[in-house]
Coordinates of N, CA, C and O in Angstrom, one line a residue:
X1 N 146.3 145.6 87.8 CA 145.5 145.2 86.7 C 146.0 143.9 86.1 O 145.2 143.1 85.6
X2 N 147.3 143.7 86.2 CA 147.8 142.5 85.6 C 147.3 141.3 86.3 O 147.1 140.2 85.7
X3 N 147.0 141.3 87.6 CA 146.6 140.2 88.3 C 145.2 139.7 87.9 O 144.8 138.6 88.1
X4 N 144.4 140.6 87.3 CA 143.1 140.3 86.8 C 143.1 139.8 85.4 O 142.2 139.1 84.9
X5 N 144.1 140.1 84.6 CA 144.2 139.8 83.2 C 144.3 138.3 83.0 O 143.5 137.8 82.1
X6 N 145.1 137.6 83.7 CA 145.3 136.2 83.4 C 144.1 135.4 83.8 O 143.7 134.5 82.9
X7 N 143.4 135.6 84.9 CA 142.2 134.8 85.2 C 141.1 135.1 84.2 O 140.3 134.3 83.8
X8 N 141.0 136.4 83.8 CA 140.0 136.8 82.8 C 140.2 136.1 81.5 O 139.3 135.6 80.8
X9 N 141.5 136.0 81.0 CA 141.8 135.4 79.8 C 141.5 133.9 79.9 O 140.9 133.3 79.0
X10 N 141.8 133.3 81.0 CA 141.6 131.8 81.2 C 140.1 131.6 81.2 O 139.6 130.6 80.6
X11 N 139.3 132.4 81.8 CA 137.8 132.3 81.8 C 137.3 132.4 80.4 O 136.4 131.6 80.0
X12 N 137.7 133.3 79.7 CA 137.2 133.5 78.3 C 137.6 132.3 77.5 O 136.8 131.8 76.7
X13 N 138.8 131.7 77.7 CA 139.2 130.6 76.9 C 138.4 129.3 77.3 O 138.0 128.6 76.4
X14 N 138.1 129.2 78.5 CA 137.2 128.0 78.9 C 135.9 128.1 78.3 O 135.3 127.2 77.8
X15 N 135.2 129.3 78.3 CA 133.9 129.5 77.8 C 133.9 129.3 76.2 O 133.0 128.8 75.7
X16 N 135.0 129.8 75.6 CA 135.1 129.7 74.2 C 135.3 128.2 73.8 O 134.6 127.7 72.8
X17 N 136.0 127.4 74.5 CA 136.2 126.0 74.2 C 135.0 125.2 74.5 O 134.7 124.2 73.9
X18 N 134.2 125.6 75.5 CA 133.0 124.9 75.9 C 132.0 124.9 74.7 O 131.3 124.0 74.5
X19 N 132.0 126.0 74.0 CA 131.1 126.1 72.8 C 131.5 125.3 71.6 O 130.8 125.1 70.7
X20 N 132.8 124.8 71.6 CA 133.3 124.0 70.5 C 133.1 122.5 70.7 O 133.6 121.8 69.9
X21 N 132.4 122.1 71.7 CA 132.3 120.7 72.0 C 131.4 119.9 71.1 O 131.4 118.7 71.1
X22 N 130.7 120.5 70.2 CA 129.8 119.8 69.3 C 128.4 120.2 69.4 O 128.1 121.2 70.0
X23 N 127.5 119.5 68.8 CA 126.1 119.9 68.7 C 125.3 119.3 69.8 O 125.6 118.2 70.3
X24 N 124.3 120.0 70.2 CA 123.4 119.5 71.2 C 122.3 118.7 70.6 O 121.4 118.2 71.2
X25 N 122.2 118.7 69.3 CA 121.2 118.0 68.5 C 121.2 116.5 68.8 O 122.2 115.8 68.6
X26 N 120.2 115.9 69.4 CA 120.1 114.6 69.8 C 120.2 113.6 68.6 O 120.6 112.5 68.8
X27 N 119.9 114.0 67.4 CA 120.0 113.2 66.2 C 121.4 112.8 66.0 O 121.7 111.7 65.5
X28 N 122.4 113.7 66.3 CA 123.8 113.4 66.1 C 124.3 112.4 67.0 O 125.3 111.7 66.8
X29 N 123.7 112.2 68.2 CA 124.2 111.2 69.2 C 123.6 109.8 69.1 O 124.1 108.9 69.8
X30 N 122.7 109.6 68.1 CA 122.1 108.3 68.0 C 123.1 107.4 67.3 O 123.8 107.8 66.3
X31 N 123.3 106.1 67.7 CA 124.2 105.2 67.0 C 123.6 104.8 65.7 O 122.4 104.8 65.5
X32 N 124.5 104.5 64.8 CA 124.1 104.2 63.4 C 123.4 102.8 63.4 O 123.9 101.9 64.0
X33 N 122.3 102.7 62.8 CA 121.6 101.4 62.7 C 121.4 101.0 61.3 O 120.6 100.1 61.0
X34 N 122.3 101.5 60.4 CA 122.2 101.2 59.0 C 122.6 99.7 58.8 O 123.5 99.2 59.6
X35 N 122.0 99.0 57.9 CA 122.3 97.6 57.7 C 123.8 97.3 57.5 O 124.3 96.3 57.9
X36 N 124.5 98.2 56.8 CA 125.9 98.0 56.5 C 126.9 98.4 57.7 O 128.1 98.3 57.6
X37 N 126.3 98.9 58.8 CA 127.2 99.4 59.8 C 127.6 98.4 60.8 O 128.4 98.7 61.7
X38 N 127.0 97.2 60.8 CA 127.4 96.1 61.7 C 128.8 95.7 61.5 O 129.3 95.7 60.4
X39 N 129.4 95.2 62.6 CA 130.8 94.8 62.5 C 130.8 93.5 61.6 O 130.0 92.6 61.7
X40 N 131.9 93.4 60.8 CA 132.0 92.3 59.9 C 132.8 91.2 60.5 O 133.1 90.2 59.9
X41 N 133.2 91.3 61.8 CA 134.0 90.3 62.5 C 133.1 89.1 62.7 O 132.0 89.2 63.3
X42 N 133.5 87.9 62.3 CA 132.6 86.7 62.5 C 132.7 86.3 64.0 O 133.7 86.5 64.6
X43 N 131.6 85.8 64.4 CA 131.5 85.4 65.8 C 132.3 84.1 66.0 O 132.3 83.2 65.1
X44 N 132.9 83.9 67.1 CA 133.6 82.7 67.4 C 132.7 81.6 67.6 O 131.6 81.7 68.1
X45 N 133.1 80.4 67.1 CA 132.2 79.2 67.3 C 132.0 78.9 68.8 O 132.9 79.0 69.6
X46 N 130.8 78.5 69.1 CA 130.5 78.1 70.5 C 131.2 76.7 70.8 O 131.1 75.8 69.9
X47 N 131.9 76.7 71.9 CA 132.5 75.4 72.2 C 131.7 74.8 73.4 O 131.7 75.4 74.5
X48 N 131.2 73.6 73.2 CA 130.4 73.0 74.2 C 131.3 72.5 75.3 O 132.5 72.3 75.1
X49 N 130.8 72.3 76.5 CA 131.5 71.7 77.6 C 130.8 70.4 77.9 O 129.6 70.3 77.8
X50 N 131.6 69.4 78.2 CA 131.0 68.1 78.4 C 130.2 68.1 79.7 O 130.6 68.8 80.7
X51 N 129.0 67.5 79.7 CA 128.3 67.4 81.0 C 129.0 66.3 81.8 O 130.0 65.7 81.4
X52 N 128.5 66.0 83.0 CA 129.2 65.1 83.9 C 129.3 63.7 83.3 O 130.4 63.1 83.4
X53 N 128.3 63.2 82.7 CA 128.4 61.8 82.1 C 129.4 61.8 81.0 O 130.2 60.9 80.8
X54 N 129.3 62.9 80.1 CA 130.3 63.0 79.0 C 131.7 63.1 79.5 O 132.6 62.5 78.9
X55 N 131.9 63.9 80.5 CA 133.3 64.1 81.0 C 133.8 62.8 81.6 O 135.0 62.4 81.4
X56 N 132.9 62.0 82.3 CA 133.3 60.7 82.8 C 133.7 59.7 81.7 O 134.7 59.0 81.8
X57 N 132.9 59.7 80.7 CA 133.1 58.8 79.6 C 134.4 59.2 78.9 O 135.3 58.3 78.5
X58 N 134.7 60.5 78.7 CA 135.9 61.0 78.0 C 137.1 60.6 78.9 O 138.1 60.2 78.4
X59 N 137.0 60.8 80.2 CA 138.1 60.5 81.1 C 138.5 59.0 81.0 O 139.6 58.7 81.0
X60 N 137.5 58.2 80.9 CA 137.7 56.7 80.8 C 138.5 56.4 79.5 O 139.4 55.7 79.5
X61 N 138.0 57.0 78.4 CA 138.7 56.7 77.1 C 140.1 57.3 77.2 O 141.1 56.7 76.7
X62 N 140.3 58.5 77.7 CA 141.6 59.1 77.7 C 142.6 58.2 78.6 O 143.7 58.0 78.2
X63 N 142.1 57.7 79.7 CA 142.9 56.8 80.5 C 143.2 55.5 79.8 O 144.3 55.0 80.1
X64 N 142.3 55.1 79.0 CA 142.6 53.9 78.2 C 143.7 54.2 77.2 O 144.6 53.3 76.9
X65 N 143.7 55.3 76.6 CA 144.7 55.7 75.6 C 146.1 55.8 76.2 O 147.1 55.4 75.6
X66 N 146.1 56.4 77.4 CA 147.3 56.6 78.1 C 147.0 56.7 79.6 O 146.3 57.7 80.0
X67 N 147.4 55.8 80.4 CA 147.1 55.8 81.8 C 147.4 57.1 82.5 O 148.5 57.7 82.3
X68 N 146.4 57.6 83.2 CA 146.6 58.9 83.9 C 146.1 60.1 83.1 O 145.8 61.1 83.7
X69 N 145.9 59.9 81.8 CA 145.4 61.0 81.0 C 143.9 61.2 81.3 O 143.2 60.2 81.3
X70 N 143.6 62.4 81.5 CA 142.2 62.7 81.8 C 141.9 62.8 83.2 O 140.7 63.1 83.6
X71 N 142.9 62.6 84.1 CA 142.6 62.7 85.5 C 142.7 64.1 86.1 O 142.4 64.3 87.2
X72 N 143.1 65.0 85.2 CA 143.3 66.4 85.6 C 142.2 67.3 85.0 O 141.8 67.1 83.8
X73 N 141.8 68.4 85.6 CA 140.9 69.3 85.1 C 141.4 70.0 83.8 O 140.7 70.3 82.9
X74 N 142.8 70.1 83.8 CA 143.4 70.7 82.6 C 143.2 69.8 81.4 O 143.1 70.3 80.2
X75 N 143.1 68.5 81.6 CA 142.8 67.6 80.4 C 141.4 67.8 79.8 O 141.3 67.8 78.6
X76 N 140.5 68.1 80.7 CA 139.1 68.5 80.1 C 139.1 69.8 79.4 O 138.5 70.0 78.4
X77 N 139.9 70.7 80.0 CA 140.1 72.0 79.3 C 140.7 71.8 77.9 O 140.3 72.5 76.9
X78 N 141.7 71.0 77.9 CA 142.4 70.7 76.6 C 141.4 70.0 75.6 O 141.5 70.3 74.4
X79 N 140.5 69.2 76.2 CA 139.5 68.6 75.3 C 138.6 69.6 74.7 O 138.2 69.5 73.5
X80 N 138.2 70.6 75.4 CA 137.4 71.7 74.9 C 138.2 72.5 73.8 O 137.7 72.9 72.8
X81 N 139.5 72.6 74.0 CA 140.4 73.2 72.9 C 140.4 72.4 71.7 O 140.5 72.9 70.6
X82 N 140.5 71.0 71.8 CA 140.4 70.1 70.7 C 139.1 70.4 70.0 O 139.0 70.5 68.7
X83 N 138.0 70.5 70.7 CA 136.7 70.7 70.1 C 136.7 72.0 69.4 O 136.1 72.1 68.3
X84 N 137.3 73.0 70.0 CA 137.4 74.4 69.3 C 138.1 74.2 68.0 O 137.6 74.8 67.0
X85 N 139.2 73.5 68.0 CA 139.9 73.3 66.7 C 138.9 72.7 65.6 O 138.9 73.1 64.5
X86 N 138.2 71.7 66.0 CA 137.3 71.1 65.1 C 136.1 72.0 64.7 O 135.8 72.0 63.5
X87 N 135.6 72.8 65.6 CA 134.5 73.7 65.3 C 135.0 74.8 64.4 O 134.3 75.4 63.6
X88 N 136.3 75.1 64.4 CA 136.9 76.1 63.6 C 137.2 75.6 62.2 O 137.7 76.3 61.3
X89 N 136.9 74.3 62.0 CA 137.1 73.7 60.7 C 138.5 73.1 60.4 O 138.8 72.7 59.3
X90 N 139.3 73.0 61.5 CA 140.6 72.3 61.3 C 140.4 70.8 61.0 O 139.5 70.2 61.6
X91 N 141.2 70.3 60.2 CA 141.1 68.8 59.9 C 141.6 68.0 61.1 O 142.2 68.5 62.0
X92 N 141.2 66.7 61.0 CA 141.6 65.8 62.2 C 143.1 65.8 62.4 O 143.5 65.7 63.5
X93 N 143.9 65.8 61.3 CA 145.3 65.7 61.4 C 145.9 67.0 62.2 O 146.7 66.8 63.1
X94 N 145.4 68.1 61.8 CA 145.8 69.4 62.5 C 145.3 69.4 64.0 O 146.1 69.7 64.9
X95 N 144.1 68.9 64.2 CA 143.6 68.9 65.6 C 144.4 67.9 66.4 O 144.7 68.1 67.6
X96 N 144.8 66.8 65.8 CA 145.6 65.8 66.5 C 147.0 66.3 66.8 O 147.6 66.1 67.9
X97 N 147.6 67.1 65.8 CA 148.9 67.7 66.1 C 148.8 68.7 67.2 O 149.7 68.7 68.1
X98 N 147.8 69.5 67.3 CA 147.6 70.4 68.4 C 147.3 69.7 69.7 O 147.8 70.1 70.7
X99 N 146.5 68.6 69.6 CA 146.2 67.8 70.8 C 147.5 67.2 71.4 O 147.7 67.2 72.6
X100 N 148.4 66.7 70.5 CA 149.7 66.1 70.9 C 150.5 67.2 71.7 O 151.0 66.8 72.8
X101 N 150.5 68.4 71.2 CA 151.2 69.5 71.9 C 150.5 69.8 73.3 O 151.2 70.0 74.3
X102 N 149.2 69.8 73.3 CA 148.5 70.2 74.5 C 148.6 69.1 75.6 O 148.8 69.4 76.8
X103 N 148.5 67.9 75.2 CA 148.5 66.8 76.1 C 149.9 66.2 76.4 O 150.1 65.4 77.2
X104 N 150.9 66.6 75.6 CA 152.3 66.1 75.7 C 152.4 64.7 75.4 O 153.0 63.9 76.1
X105 N 151.8 64.3 74.3 CA 151.7 62.9 73.8 C 152.1 62.8 72.3 O 152.2 63.8 71.7
X106 N 152.2 61.6 71.8 CA 152.5 61.4 70.4 C 151.2 61.6 69.6 O 150.1 61.6 70.1
X107 N 151.4 61.8 68.3 CA 150.2 62.1 67.4 C 149.3 60.9 67.3 O 148.1 61.1 67.0
X108 N 149.7 59.7 67.4 CA 148.8 58.5 67.3 C 147.9 58.6 68.5 O 146.6 58.4 68.3
X109 N 148.4 58.8 69.7 CA 147.5 58.9 70.9 C 146.6 60.1 70.7 O 145.4 60.1 71.1
X110 N 147.2 61.2 70.2 CA 146.4 62.4 70.0 C 145.3 62.2 69.0 O 144.2 62.8 69.2
X111 N 145.5 61.4 68.0 CA 144.4 61.1 67.1 C 143.2 60.4 67.8 O 142.1 60.6 67.5
X112 N 143.6 59.5 68.8 CA 142.6 58.9 69.6 C 141.9 59.9 70.5 O 140.7 59.8 70.7
X113 N 142.6 60.9 71.0 CA 142.0 61.9 71.8 C 141.0 62.7 70.9 O 139.8 62.9 71.4
X114 N 141.3 63.0 69.7 CA 140.4 63.8 68.8 C 139.2 62.9 68.6 O 138.0 63.4 68.7
X115 N 139.3 61.6 68.3 CA 138.2 60.8 68.1 C 137.3 60.7 69.4 O 136.1 60.7 69.3
X116 N 137.9 60.6 70.5 CA 137.2 60.5 71.8 C 136.4 61.8 72.1 O 135.3 61.8 72.5
X117 N 137.0 63.0 71.8 CA 136.4 64.3 72.0 C 135.1 64.3 71.1 O 134.1 64.7 71.5
X118 N 135.3 63.9 69.8 CA 134.2 63.9 68.8 C 133.1 63.0 69.3 O 131.9 63.4 69.3
X119 N 133.4 61.8 69.8 CA 132.4 60.9 70.2 C 131.7 61.2 71.5 O 130.5 60.9 71.7
X120 N 132.4 62.0 72.4 CA 131.8 62.2 73.7 C 130.9 63.5 73.8 O 129.9 63.4 74.3
X121 N 131.4 64.6 73.2 CA 130.6 65.8 73.4 C 130.8 66.8 72.3 O 130.0 67.8 72.2
X122 N 131.7 66.6 71.4 CA 131.9 67.6 70.3 C 131.5 67.1 69.0 O 132.4 66.6 68.2
X123 N 130.2 67.1 68.7 CA 129.8 66.5 67.4 C 129.3 67.6 66.5 O 129.1 68.7 66.9

């Protein structure tokens, strides 16, 4: 008798727990569409990418600021990050400080980079 007791108790427990899973009412499963239920997290600003002509112009200016600057794809990625700083509302001095760190250059050259990014594709 004992060999039948454990499986029977386990089966009863499984059936009992299955009934505790919630309601089958479909109204309960609908997502909330109330006006105040939307996430309050602001969307990140869209960061444009330079097209081919803009990238070429930017590369030329970067190379003028510092020879060799702009010759790497990473430099264009850094330019997009400079643009992101600007789109996020950071002032030119902060964007230049960040650009100096990204490009490994001084802040005067970085200020030129910020101006070039603004003039080429990030307006």
